[in-house]
């Protein structure tokens, strides 16, 4: 039936083409072996067989069509001899009847006639033409009202035709069967909806498991990286300590030797020709000056390496399984030493100035290694933002401001009007506020809403995995029951604010207030 197809669209519910298992075979219609749904289907199938009707179910969107065994047996075919496709129907219809069938179907789908009912001739397996009465009805439409699925019956009216009678007397019975078919299909559709809902729940659970797995892998990587850094720091520390320890006496020895040479020059101003020739070639004055400068540079470089090693050890060798009371300012200093190579002036950009306004903080009870990781992530993002702005504004003066303070209050400064704890139960709490500000380009509001989401990043592929701020928020909120918030204004810069308690007590009571 080549008719104008409905516009391509998604139906209200996915359509599944019936297969040969949609209804039980006649040999399987023993009611005691079937569940209630199958019993209903079996009863319907027996009714169809008893009335001599064959069932067809046509998906107008995909053209897939189901023909039940009775439909095929009316024409003398076995179940597997006719494909469940609409083309199989048209191939069996008499060529003279096809135009009339298509016209009637078109008129019905367009609403010009109330029912689809037509008499036609179809080719049997024996090669004869048999008169068939086919009746159908649309039982499913999409949200736009377009027909997407029809169901109907075939009736052998060959004898009736020979007796000059029509098959219209069966219309009422067929319509009743249509209504029953609709009920059965609606029940199957309800079951499909339940299965689909369960499938969606399983997909959500699977996504959560995948996210948890990624987080566990990331935590394991960070733990391994911390151990690797600690081991490397220890390995580097021994030779660096040896060099630093020996450069000072080496410089002293060099100064003593140069002083001896100068005394010889003073008391023996006329050297032998061989010594005079060697002194001319050597340029003793230049060697004395540069040799001392070289030793002093080596001393300064070794001290810098020693400071970096010390910072790495402080950054990575804390026992992360236990909370400790530490000085947060030492953690900041360690992180800044490690990042010094990114802060200093380079040929293509200016130095990034770090302005520290540290308040008088008590020792903070925390996981120091993980807090250092938070400082590292935030400062690294700040440096990236400043470098990005410097690429487009050569007169720009990059700055990072780090401010710390402690105060006593039952209110949160990060999220105004939100009580941190029950004042009647615990009284005022000592809290520490850490603000890290950069005067970069700032963050757009629609991006700012997603910066703490796992794997979200605006940086080029390969430069960032989008886990830094997500892990930082997890460390602050979940492990320290604190708060982490971003304040940013386009063109003025970005500020990350950390608020946390100075002590780890009463965490169970205040955890529900920890998130924004």
mmCIF file of N, CA and C in Angstrom, residues 148-269:
data_model
loop_
_atom_site.group_PDB
_atom_site.id
_atom_site.type_symbol
_atom_site.label_atom_id
_atom_site.label_comp_id
_atom_site.label_asym_id
_atom_site.label_seq_id
_atom_site.Cartn_x
_atom_site.Cartn_y
_atom_site.Cartn_z
ATOM 1 N N UNK A 148 0.313 5.875 13.203
ATOM 2 C CA UNK A 148 1.583 5.171 13.129
ATOM 3 C C UNK A 148 1.425 3.652 13.193
ATOM 4 N N UNK A 149 0.216 3.175 13.550
ATOM 5 C CA UNK A 149 0.080 1.721 13.650
ATOM 6 C C UNK A 149 -1.374 1.316 13.405
ATOM 7 N N UNK A 150 -1.560 0.277 12.592
ATOM 8 C CA UNK A 150 -2.887 -0.261 12.281
ATOM 9 C C UNK A 150 -2.911 -1.747 12.603
ATOM 10 N N UNK A 151 -4.127 -2.222 12.887
ATOM 11 C CA UNK A 151 -4.335 -3.647 13.087
ATOM 12 C C UNK A 151 -5.625 -4.034 12.366
ATOM 13 N N UNK A 152 -5.677 -5.232 11.857
ATOM 14 C CA UNK A 152 -6.873 -5.644 11.123
ATOM 15 C C UNK A 152 -6.933 -7.142 10.897
ATOM 16 N N UNK A 153 -7.946 -7.577 10.158
ATOM 17 C CA UNK A 153 -8.163 -9.003 9.918
ATOM 18 C C UNK A 153 -8.377 -9.262 8.430
ATOM 19 N N UNK A 154 -8.122 -10.502 8.052
ATOM 20 C CA UNK A 154 -8.447 -11.009 6.717
ATOM 21 C C UNK A 154 -9.522 -12.090 6.862
ATOM 22 N N UNK A 155 -10.456 -12.092 5.936
ATOM 23 C CA UNK A 155 -11.518 -13.093 5.938
ATOM 24 C C UNK A 155 -11.647 -13.680 4.545
ATOM 25 N N UNK A 156 -11.700 -15.015 4.483
ATOM 26 C CA UNK A 156 -11.878 -15.714 3.213
ATOM 27 C C UNK A 156 -13.364 -15.594 2.804
ATOM 28 N N UNK A 157 -13.598 -14.820 1.740
ATOM 29 C CA UNK A 157 -14.988 -14.639 1.254
ATOM 30 C C UNK A 157 -15.145 -15.208 -0.157
ATOM 31 N N UNK A 158 -14.293 -16.154 -0.493
ATOM 32 C CA UNK A 158 -14.336 -16.715 -1.845
ATOM 33 C C UNK A 158 -15.684 -17.370 -2.133
ATOM 34 N N UNK A 159 -16.193 -18.160 -1.158
ATOM 35 C CA UNK A 159 -17.484 -18.818 -1.362
ATOM 36 C C UNK A 159 -18.611 -17.810 -1.375
ATOM 37 N N UNK A 160 -18.492 -16.809 -0.506
ATOM 38 C CA UNK A 160 -19.526 -15.773 -0.467
ATOM 39 C C UNK A 160 -19.600 -15.041 -1.802
ATOM 40 N N UNK A 161 -18.421 -14.801 -2.385
ATOM 41 C CA UNK A 161 -18.393 -14.122 -3.681
ATOM 42 C C UNK A 161 -19.078 -14.982 -4.747
ATOM 43 N N UNK A 162 -18.791 -16.295 -4.645
ATOM 44 C CA UNK A 162 -19.418 -17.184 -5.612
ATOM 45 C C UNK A 162 -20.930 -17.176 -5.472
ATOM 46 N N UNK A 163 -21.425 -16.925 -4.282
ATOM 47 C CA UNK A 163 -22.861 -16.886 -4.015
ATOM 48 C C UNK A 163 -23.389 -15.451 -4.119
ATOM 49 N N UNK A 164 -22.516 -14.515 -4.640
ATOM 50 C CA UNK A 164 -22.892 -13.109 -4.837
ATOM 51 C C UNK A 164 -23.297 -12.446 -3.521
ATOM 52 N N UNK A 165 -22.602 -12.801 -2.487
ATOM 53 C CA UNK A 165 -22.824 -12.156 -1.190
ATOM 54 C C UNK A 165 -21.574 -11.406 -0.805
ATOM 55 N N UNK A 166 -21.690 -10.466 0.012
ATOM 56 C CA UNK A 166 -20.548 -9.680 0.472
ATOM 57 C C UNK A 166 -20.140 -10.112 1.871
ATOM 58 N N UNK A 167 -19.021 -9.698 2.195
ATOM 59 C CA UNK A 167 -18.521 -10.037 3.534
ATOM 60 C C UNK A 167 -18.784 -8.957 4.553
ATOM 61 N N UNK A 168 -19.665 -7.998 4.246
ATOM 62 C CA UNK A 168 -19.860 -6.882 5.176
ATOM 63 C C UNK A 168 -20.525 -7.322 6.471
ATOM 64 N N UNK A 169 -21.195 -8.496 6.438
ATOM 65 C CA UNK A 169 -21.887 -8.948 7.651
ATOM 66 C C UNK A 169 -20.918 -9.214 8.787
ATOM 67 N N UNK A 170 -19.632 -9.347 8.430
ATOM 68 C CA UNK A 170 -18.654 -9.674 9.471
ATOM 69 C C UNK A 170 -18.031 -8.419 10.095
ATOM 70 N N UNK A 171 -18.433 -7.259 9.616
ATOM 71 C CA UNK A 171 -17.754 -6.038 10.069
ATOM 72 C C UNK A 171 -17.891 -5.831 11.573
ATOM 73 N N UNK A 172 -19.133 -6.015 12.098
ATOM 74 C CA UNK A 172 -19.352 -5.782 13.526
ATOM 75 C C UNK A 172 -18.478 -6.702 14.370
ATOM 76 N N UNK A 173 -18.409 -7.981 13.963
ATOM 77 C CA UNK A 173 -17.576 -8.931 14.697
ATOM 78 C C UNK A 173 -16.110 -8.543 14.642
ATOM 79 N N UNK A 174 -15.680 -8.041 13.468
ATOM 80 C CA UNK A 174 -14.282 -7.665 13.328
ATOM 81 C C UNK A 174 -13.948 -6.463 14.195
ATOM 82 N N UNK A 175 -14.885 -5.496 14.271
ATOM 83 C CA UNK A 175 -14.624 -4.322 15.100
ATOM 84 C C UNK A 175 -14.515 -4.696 16.571
ATOM 85 N N UNK A 176 -15.337 -5.653 16.990
ATOM 86 C CA UNK A 176 -15.219 -6.138 18.369
ATOM 87 C C UNK A 176 -13.849 -6.761 18.614
ATOM 88 N N UNK A 177 -13.395 -7.499 17.614
ATOM 89 C CA UNK A 177 -12.058 -8.081 17.730
ATOM 90 C C UNK A 177 -10.997 -6.985 17.773
ATOM 91 N N UNK A 178 -11.209 -5.901 17.004
ATOM 92 C CA UNK A 178 -10.259 -4.784 17.047
ATOM 93 C C UNK A 178 -10.141 -4.222 18.454
ATOM 94 N N UNK A 179 -11.332 -4.036 19.102
ATOM 95 C CA UNK A 179 -11.308 -3.484 20.452
ATOM 96 C C UNK A 179 -10.547 -4.406 21.401
ATOM 97 N N UNK A 180 -10.754 -5.706 21.263
ATOM 98 C CA UNK A 180 -10.044 -6.660 22.115
ATOM 99 C C UNK A 180 -8.546 -6.632 21.826
ATOM 100 N N UNK A 181 -8.217 -6.505 20.519
ATOM 101 C CA UNK A 181 -6.809 -6.404 20.145
ATOM 102 C C UNK A 181 -6.167 -5.171 20.771
ATOM 103 N N UNK A 182 -6.887 -4.047 20.744
ATOM 104 C CA UNK A 182 -6.353 -2.836 21.342
ATOM 105 C C UNK A 182 -6.070 -3.020 22.834
ATOM 106 N N UNK A 183 -6.997 -3.692 23.529
ATOM 107 C CA UNK A 183 -6.802 -3.945 24.965
ATOM 108 C C UNK A 183 -5.564 -4.789 25.212
ATOM 109 N N UNK A 184 -5.419 -5.844 24.406
ATOM 110 C CA UNK A 184 -4.248 -6.721 24.574
ATOM 111 C C UNK A 184 -2.953 -5.967 24.305
ATOM 112 N N UNK A 185 -2.939 -5.153 23.248
ATOM 113 C CA UNK A 185 -1.728 -4.415 22.895
ATOM 114 C C UNK A 185 -1.412 -3.366 23.945
ATOM 115 N N UNK A 186 -2.482 -2.728 24.507
ATOM 116 C CA UNK A 186 -2.252 -1.754 25.572
ATOM 117 C C UNK A 186 -1.598 -2.411 26.792
ATOM 118 N N UNK A 187 -2.028 -3.638 27.110
ATOM 119 C CA UNK A 187 -1.414 -4.359 28.227
ATOM 120 C C UNK A 187 0.058 -4.644 27.947
ATOM 121 N N UNK A 188 0.342 -5.069 26.698
ATOM 122 C CA UNK A 188 1.746 -5.337 26.364
ATOM 123 C C UNK A 188 2.569 -4.049 26.402
ATOM 124 N N UNK A 189 1.935 -2.918 25.960
ATOM 125 C CA UNK A 189 2.646 -1.635 25.977
ATOM 126 C C UNK A 189 2.989 -1.227 27.406
ATOM 127 N N UNK A 190 2.048 -1.481 28.348
ATOM 128 C CA UNK A 190 2.312 -1.169 29.759
ATOM 129 C C UNK A 190 3.491 -1.969 30.279
ATOM 130 N N UNK A 191 3.551 -3.245 29.896
ATOM 131 C CA UNK A 191 4.686 -4.071 30.316
ATOM 132 C C UNK A 191 5.986 -3.548 29.731
ATOM 133 N N UNK A 192 5.946 -3.112 28.457
ATOM 134 C CA UNK A 192 7.140 -2.555 27.828
ATOM 135 C C UNK A 192 7.595 -1.287 28.542
ATOM 136 N N UNK A 193 6.623 -0.441 28.979
ATOM 137 C CA UNK A 193 6.977 0.782 29.706
ATOM 138 C C UNK A 193 7.669 0.457 31.021
ATOM 139 N N UNK A 194 7.183 -0.569 31.718
ATOM 140 C CA UNK A 194 7.817 -0.961 32.971
ATOM 141 C C UNK A 194 9.244 -1.459 32.734
ATOM 142 N N UNK A 195 9.410 -2.261 31.685
ATOM 143 C CA UNK A 195 10.750 -2.758 31.362
ATOM 144 C C UNK A 195 11.676 -1.602 30.993
ATOM 145 N N UNK A 196 11.142 -0.617 30.237
ATOM 146 C CA UNK A 196 11.946 0.534 29.841
ATOM 147 C C UNK A 196 12.376 1.349 31.070
ATOM 148 N N UNK A 197 11.448 1.513 32.030
ATOM 149 C CA UNK A 197 11.777 2.266 33.251
ATOM 150 C C UNK A 197 12.877 1.565 34.040
ATOM 151 N N UNK A 198 12.766 0.248 34.164
ATOM 152 C CA UNK A 198 13.811 -0.510 34.853
ATOM 153 C C UNK A 198 15.145 -0.377 34.129
ATOM 154 N N UNK A 199 15.090 -0.388 32.794
ATOM 155 C CA UNK A 199 16.315 -0.256 32.010
ATOM 156 C C UNK A 199 16.964 1.098 32.244
ATOM 157 N N UNK A 200 16.152 2.163 32.311
ATOM 158 C CA UNK A 200 16.700 3.490 32.573
ATOM 159 C C UNK A 200 17.331 3.564 33.958
ATOM 160 N N UNK A 201 16.688 2.927 34.947
ATOM 161 C CA UNK A 201 17.267 2.887 36.290
ATOM 162 C C UNK A 201 18.608 2.169 36.298
ATOM 163 N N UNK A 202 18.693 1.067 35.553
ATOM 164 C CA UNK A 202 19.956 0.331 35.476
ATOM 165 C C UNK A 202 21.034 1.163 34.793
ATOM 166 N N UNK A 203 20.650 1.911 33.760
ATOM 167 C CA UNK A 203 21.624 2.769 33.075
ATOM 168 C C UNK A 203 22.141 3.848 34.011
ATOM 169 N N UNK A 204 21.243 4.439 34.817
ATOM 170 C CA UNK A 204 21.672 5.452 35.786
ATOM 171 C C UNK A 204 22.632 4.853 36.806
ATOM 172 N N UNK A 205 22.295 3.670 37.307
ATOM 173 C CA UNK A 205 23.175 2.997 38.265
ATOM 174 C C UNK A 205 24.535 2.700 37.643
ATOM 175 N N UNK A 206 24.519 2.271 36.365
ATOM 176 C CA UNK A 206 25.776 1.971 35.684
ATOM 177 C C UNK A 206 26.638 3.221 35.550
ATOM 178 N N UNK A 207 26.013 4.371 35.219
ATOM 179 C CA UNK A 207 26.770 5.619 35.111
ATOM 180 C C UNK A 207 27.373 6.001 36.457
ATOM 181 N N UNK A 208 26.604 5.803 37.534
ATOM 182 C CA UNK A 208 27.133 6.115 38.866
ATOM 183 C C UNK A 208 28.310 5.210 39.204
ATOM 184 N N UNK A 209 28.199 3.945 38.844
ATOM 185 C CA UNK A 209 29.309 3.018 39.102
ATOM 186 C C UNK A 209 30.547 3.403 38.296
ATOM 187 N N UNK A 210 30.336 3.820 37.033
ATOM 188 C CA UNK A 210 31.470 4.256 36.214
ATOM 189 C C UNK A 210 32.152 5.477 36.829
ATOM 190 N N UNK A 211 31.332 6.435 37.318
ATOM 191 C CA UNK A 211 31.905 7.634 37.932
ATOM 192 C C UNK A 211 32.693 7.267 39.191
ATOM 193 N N UNK A 212 32.112 6.378 40.024
ATOM 194 C CA UNK A 212 32.812 5.954 41.241
ATOM 195 C C UNK A 212 34.125 5.275 40.891
ATOM 196 N N UNK A 213 34.101 4.436 39.842
ATOM 197 C CA UNK A 213 35.327 3.753 39.430
ATOM 198 C C UNK A 213 36.392 4.752 38.999
ATOM 199 N N UNK A 214 35.990 5.778 38.231
ATOM 200 C CA UNK A 214 36.953 6.793 37.794
ATOM 201 C C UNK A 214 37.534 7.539 38.987
ATOM 202 N N UNK A 215 36.669 7.840 39.983
ATOM 203 C CA UNK A 215 37.151 8.538 41.161
ATOM 204 C C UNK A 215 38.150 7.675 41.933
ATOM 205 N N UNK A 216 37.841 6.382 42.067
ATOM 206 C CA UNK A 216 38.760 5.486 42.769
ATOM 207 C C UNK A 216 40.096 5.388 42.036
ATOM 208 N N UNK A 217 40.024 5.299 40.703
ATOM 209 C CA UNK A 217 41.259 5.236 39.925
ATOM 210 C C UNK A 217 42.072 6.514 40.082
ATOM 211 N N UNK A 218 41.372 7.666 40.074
ATOM 212 C CA UNK A 218 42.073 8.935 40.229
ATOM 213 C C UNK A 218 42.724 9.043 41.599
ATOM 214 N N UNK A 219 41.973 8.612 42.640
ATOM 215 C CA UNK A 219 42.544 8.648 43.989
ATOM 216 C C UNK A 219 43.769 7.746 44.091
ATOM 217 N N UNK A 220 43.686 6.569 43.441
ATOM 218 C CA UNK A 220 44.822 5.658 43.470
ATOM 219 C C UNK A 220 46.013 6.254 42.741
ATOM 220 N N UNK A 221 45.750 6.916 41.593
ATOM 221 C CA UNK A 221 46.836 7.557 40.848
ATOM 222 C C UNK A 221 47.498 8.646 41.685
ATOM 223 N N UNK A 222 46.674 9.452 42.372
ATOM 224 C CA UNK A 222 47.224 10.531 43.176
ATOM 225 C C UNK A 222 48.042 9.979 44.336
ATOM 226 N N UNK A 223 47.552 8.874 44.939
ATOM 227 C CA UNK A 223 48.311 8.273 46.032
ATOM 228 C C UNK A 223 49.654 7.740 45.534
ATOM 229 N N UNK A 224 49.633 7.072 44.378
ATOM 230 C CA UNK A 224 50.884 6.566 43.809
ATOM 231 C C UNK A 224 51.826 7.705 43.439
ATOM 232 N N UNK A 225 51.245 8.789 42.892
ATOM 233 C CA UNK A 225 52.071 9.932 42.516
ATOM 234 C C UNK A 225 52.710 10.565 43.747
ATOM 235 N N UNK A 226 51.925 10.689 44.827
ATOM 236 C CA UNK A 226 52.483 11.259 46.050
ATOM 237 C C UNK A 226 53.638 10.428 46.590
ATOM 238 N N UNK A 227 53.486 9.107 46.554
ATOM 239 C CA UNK A 227 54.567 8.244 47.025
ATOM 240 C C UNK A 227 55.786 8.356 46.126
ATOM 241 N N UNK A 228 55.553 8.447 44.808
ATOM 242 C CA UNK A 228 56.663 8.585 43.873
ATOM 243 C C UNK A 228 57.417 9.885 44.122
ATOM 244 N N UNK A 229 56.674 10.987 44.334
ATOM 245 C CA UNK A 229 57.314 12.271 44.595
ATOM 246 C C UNK A 229 58.130 12.216 45.878
ATOM 247 N N UNK A 230 57.572 11.586 46.906
ATOM 248 C CA UNK A 230 58.293 11.470 48.176
ATOM 249 C C UNK A 230 59.581 10.676 48.000
ATOM 250 N N UNK A 231 59.506 9.562 47.255
ATOM 251 C CA UNK A 231 60.707 8.752 47.028
ATOM 252 C C UNK A 231 61.757 9.533 46.236
ATOM 253 N N UNK A 232 61.314 10.247 45.202
ATOM 254 C CA UNK A 232 62.263 11.033 44.410
ATOM 255 C C UNK A 232 62.887 12.144 45.243
ATOM 256 N N UNK A 233 62.063 12.774 46.094
ATOM 257 C CA UNK A 233 62.599 13.832 46.942
ATOM 258 C C UNK A 233 63.680 13.290 47.870
ATOM 259 N N UNK A 234 63.457 12.115 48.420
ATOM 260 C CA UNK A 234 64.473 11.516 49.304
ATOM 261 C C UNK A 234 65.743 11.168 48.535
ATOM 262 N N UNK A 235 65.551 10.650 47.298
ATOM 263 C CA UNK A 235 66.719 10.290 46.499
ATOM 264 C C UNK A 235 67.535 11.531 46.123
ATOM 265 N N UNK A 236 66.826 12.615 45.761
ATOM 266 C CA UNK A 236 67.525 13.844 45.371
ATOM 267 C C UNK A 236 68.155 14.522 46.573
ATOM 268 N N UNK A 237 67.532 14.363 47.736
ATOM 269 C CA UNK A 237 67.978 15.098 48.920
ATOM 270 C C UNK A 237 69.408 14.740 49.313
ATOM 271 N N UNK A 238 69.778 13.468 49.206
ATOM 272 C CA UNK A 238 71.119 13.050 49.646
ATOM 273 C C UNK A 238 72.234 13.701 48.826
ATOM 274 N N UNK A 239 72.228 13.586 47.480
ATOM 275 C CA UNK A 239 73.311 14.250 46.726
ATOM 276 C C UNK A 239 73.263 15.768 46.821
ATOM 277 N N UNK A 240 72.045 16.328 46.872
ATOM 278 C CA UNK A 240 71.947 17.781 46.976
ATOM 279 C C UNK A 240 72.505 18.254 48.313
ATOM 280 N N UNK A 241 72.197 17.522 49.376
ATOM 281 C CA UNK A 241 72.736 17.893 50.691
ATOM 282 C C UNK A 241 74.260 17.810 50.690
ATOM 283 N N UNK A 242 74.807 16.790 50.030
ATOM 284 C CA UNK A 242 76.267 16.654 49.944
ATOM 285 C C UNK A 242 76.881 17.844 49.200
ATOM 286 N N UNK A 243 76.237 18.212 48.059
ATOM 287 C CA UNK A 243 76.767 19.339 47.278
ATOM 288 C C UNK A 243 76.684 20.637 48.074
ATOM 289 N N UNK A 244 75.517 20.863 48.695
ATOM 290 C CA UNK A 244 75.357 22.096 49.476
ATOM 291 C C UNK A 244 76.344 22.138 50.637
ATOM 292 N N UNK A 245 76.545 21.006 51.265
ATOM 293 C CA UNK A 245 77.453 20.966 52.409
ATOM 294 C C UNK A 245 78.905 21.193 52.035
ATOM 295 N N UNK A 246 79.283 20.883 50.801
ATOM 296 C CA UNK A 246 80.683 21.006 50.405
ATOM 297 C C UNK A 246 80.997 22.263 49.591
ATOM 298 N N UNK A 247 79.967 22.915 49.055
ATOM 299 C CA UNK A 247 80.231 24.109 48.268
ATOM 300 C C UNK A 247 80.759 25.258 49.130
ATOM 301 N N UNK A 248 80.290 25.358 50.340
ATOM 302 C CA UNK A 248 80.767 26.439 51.206
ATOM 303 C C UNK A 248 82.268 26.308 51.511
ATOM 304 N N UNK A 249 82.750 25.153 52.010
ATOM 305 C CA UNK A 249 84.206 25.049 52.215
ATOM 306 C C UNK A 249 84.990 25.128 50.907
ATOM 307 N N UNK A 250 84.386 24.618 49.786
ATOM 308 C CA UNK A 250 85.083 24.715 48.499
ATOM 309 C C UNK A 250 85.282 26.184 48.115
ATOM 310 N N UNK A 251 84.260 27.008 48.347
ATOM 311 C CA UNK A 251 84.393 28.441 48.072
ATOM 312 C C UNK A 251 85.470 29.066 48.958
ATOM 313 N N UNK A 252 85.507 28.638 50.219
ATOM 314 C CA UNK A 252 86.520 29.169 51.143
ATOM 315 C C UNK A 252 87.928 28.769 50.697
ATOM 316 N N UNK A 253 88.079 27.510 50.280
ATOM 317 C CA UNK A 253 89.387 27.046 49.796
ATOM 318 C C UNK A 253 89.806 27.852 48.566
ATOM 319 N N UNK A 254 88.835 28.096 47.646
ATOM 320 C CA UNK A 254 89.161 28.847 46.436
ATOM 321 C C UNK A 254 89.623 30.259 46.784
ATOM 322 N N UNK A 255 88.947 30.903 47.741
ATOM 323 C CA UNK A 255 89.355 32.245 48.152
ATOM 324 C C UNK A 255 90.751 32.214 48.780
ATOM 325 N N UNK A 256 91.055 31.187 49.561
ATOM 326 C CA UNK A 256 92.383 31.071 50.177
ATOM 327 C C UNK A 256 93.460 30.888 49.111
ATOM 328 N N UNK A 257 93.211 30.041 48.133
ATOM 329 C CA UNK A 257 94.196 29.814 47.080
ATOM 330 C C UNK A 257 94.429 31.082 46.267
ATOM 331 N N UNK A 258 93.376 31.805 45.963
ATOM 332 C CA UNK A 258 93.523 33.057 45.208
ATOM 333 C C UNK A 258 94.318 34.066 46.027
ATOM 334 N N UNK A 259 94.094 34.090 47.338
ATOM 335 C CA UNK A 259 94.845 35.021 48.194
ATOM 336 C C UNK A 259 96.337 34.670 48.192
ATOM 337 N N UNK A 260 96.655 33.346 48.224
ATOM 338 C CA UNK A 260 98.061 32.912 48.174
ATOM 339 C C UNK A 260 98.703 33.358 46.858
ATOM 340 N N UNK A 261 97.944 33.190 45.740
ATOM 341 C CA UNK A 261 98.505 33.590 44.434
ATOM 342 C C UNK A 261 98.770 35.091 44.417
ATOM 343 N N UNK A 262 97.855 35.864 44.985
ATOM 344 C CA UNK A 262 98.051 37.319 45.010
ATOM 345 C C UNK A 262 99.260 37.697 45.866
ATOM 346 N N UNK A 263 99.525 36.973 46.966
ATOM 347 C CA UNK A 263 100.716 37.230 47.795
ATOM 348 C C UNK A 263 101.995 36.926 47.015
ATOM 349 N N UNK A 264 101.967 35.813 46.275
ATOM 350 C CA UNK A 264 103.131 35.486 45.450
ATOM 351 C C UNK A 264 103.376 36.600 44.427
ATOM 352 N N UNK A 265 102.304 37.107 43.810
ATOM 353 C CA UNK A 265 102.472 38.166 42.823
ATOM 354 C C UNK A 265 103.035 39.445 43.453
ATOM 355 N N UNK A 266 102.639 39.683 44.702
ATOM 356 C CA UNK A 266 103.128 40.892 45.374
ATOM 357 C C UNK A 266 104.606 40.788 45.751
ATOM 358 N N UNK A 267 104.987 39.636 46.313
ATOM 359 C CA UNK A 267 106.377 39.489 46.783
ATOM 360 C C UNK A 267 107.322 39.036 45.676
ATOM 361 N N UNK A 268 106.838 38.435 44.665
ATOM 362 C CA UNK A 268 107.680 38.008 43.538
ATOM 363 C C UNK A 268 107.083 38.568 42.254
ATOM 364 N N UNK A 269 107.218 39.855 42.067
ATOM 365 C CA UNK A 269 106.575 40.489 40.905
ATOM 366 C C UNK A 269 107.147 40.068 39.575
#
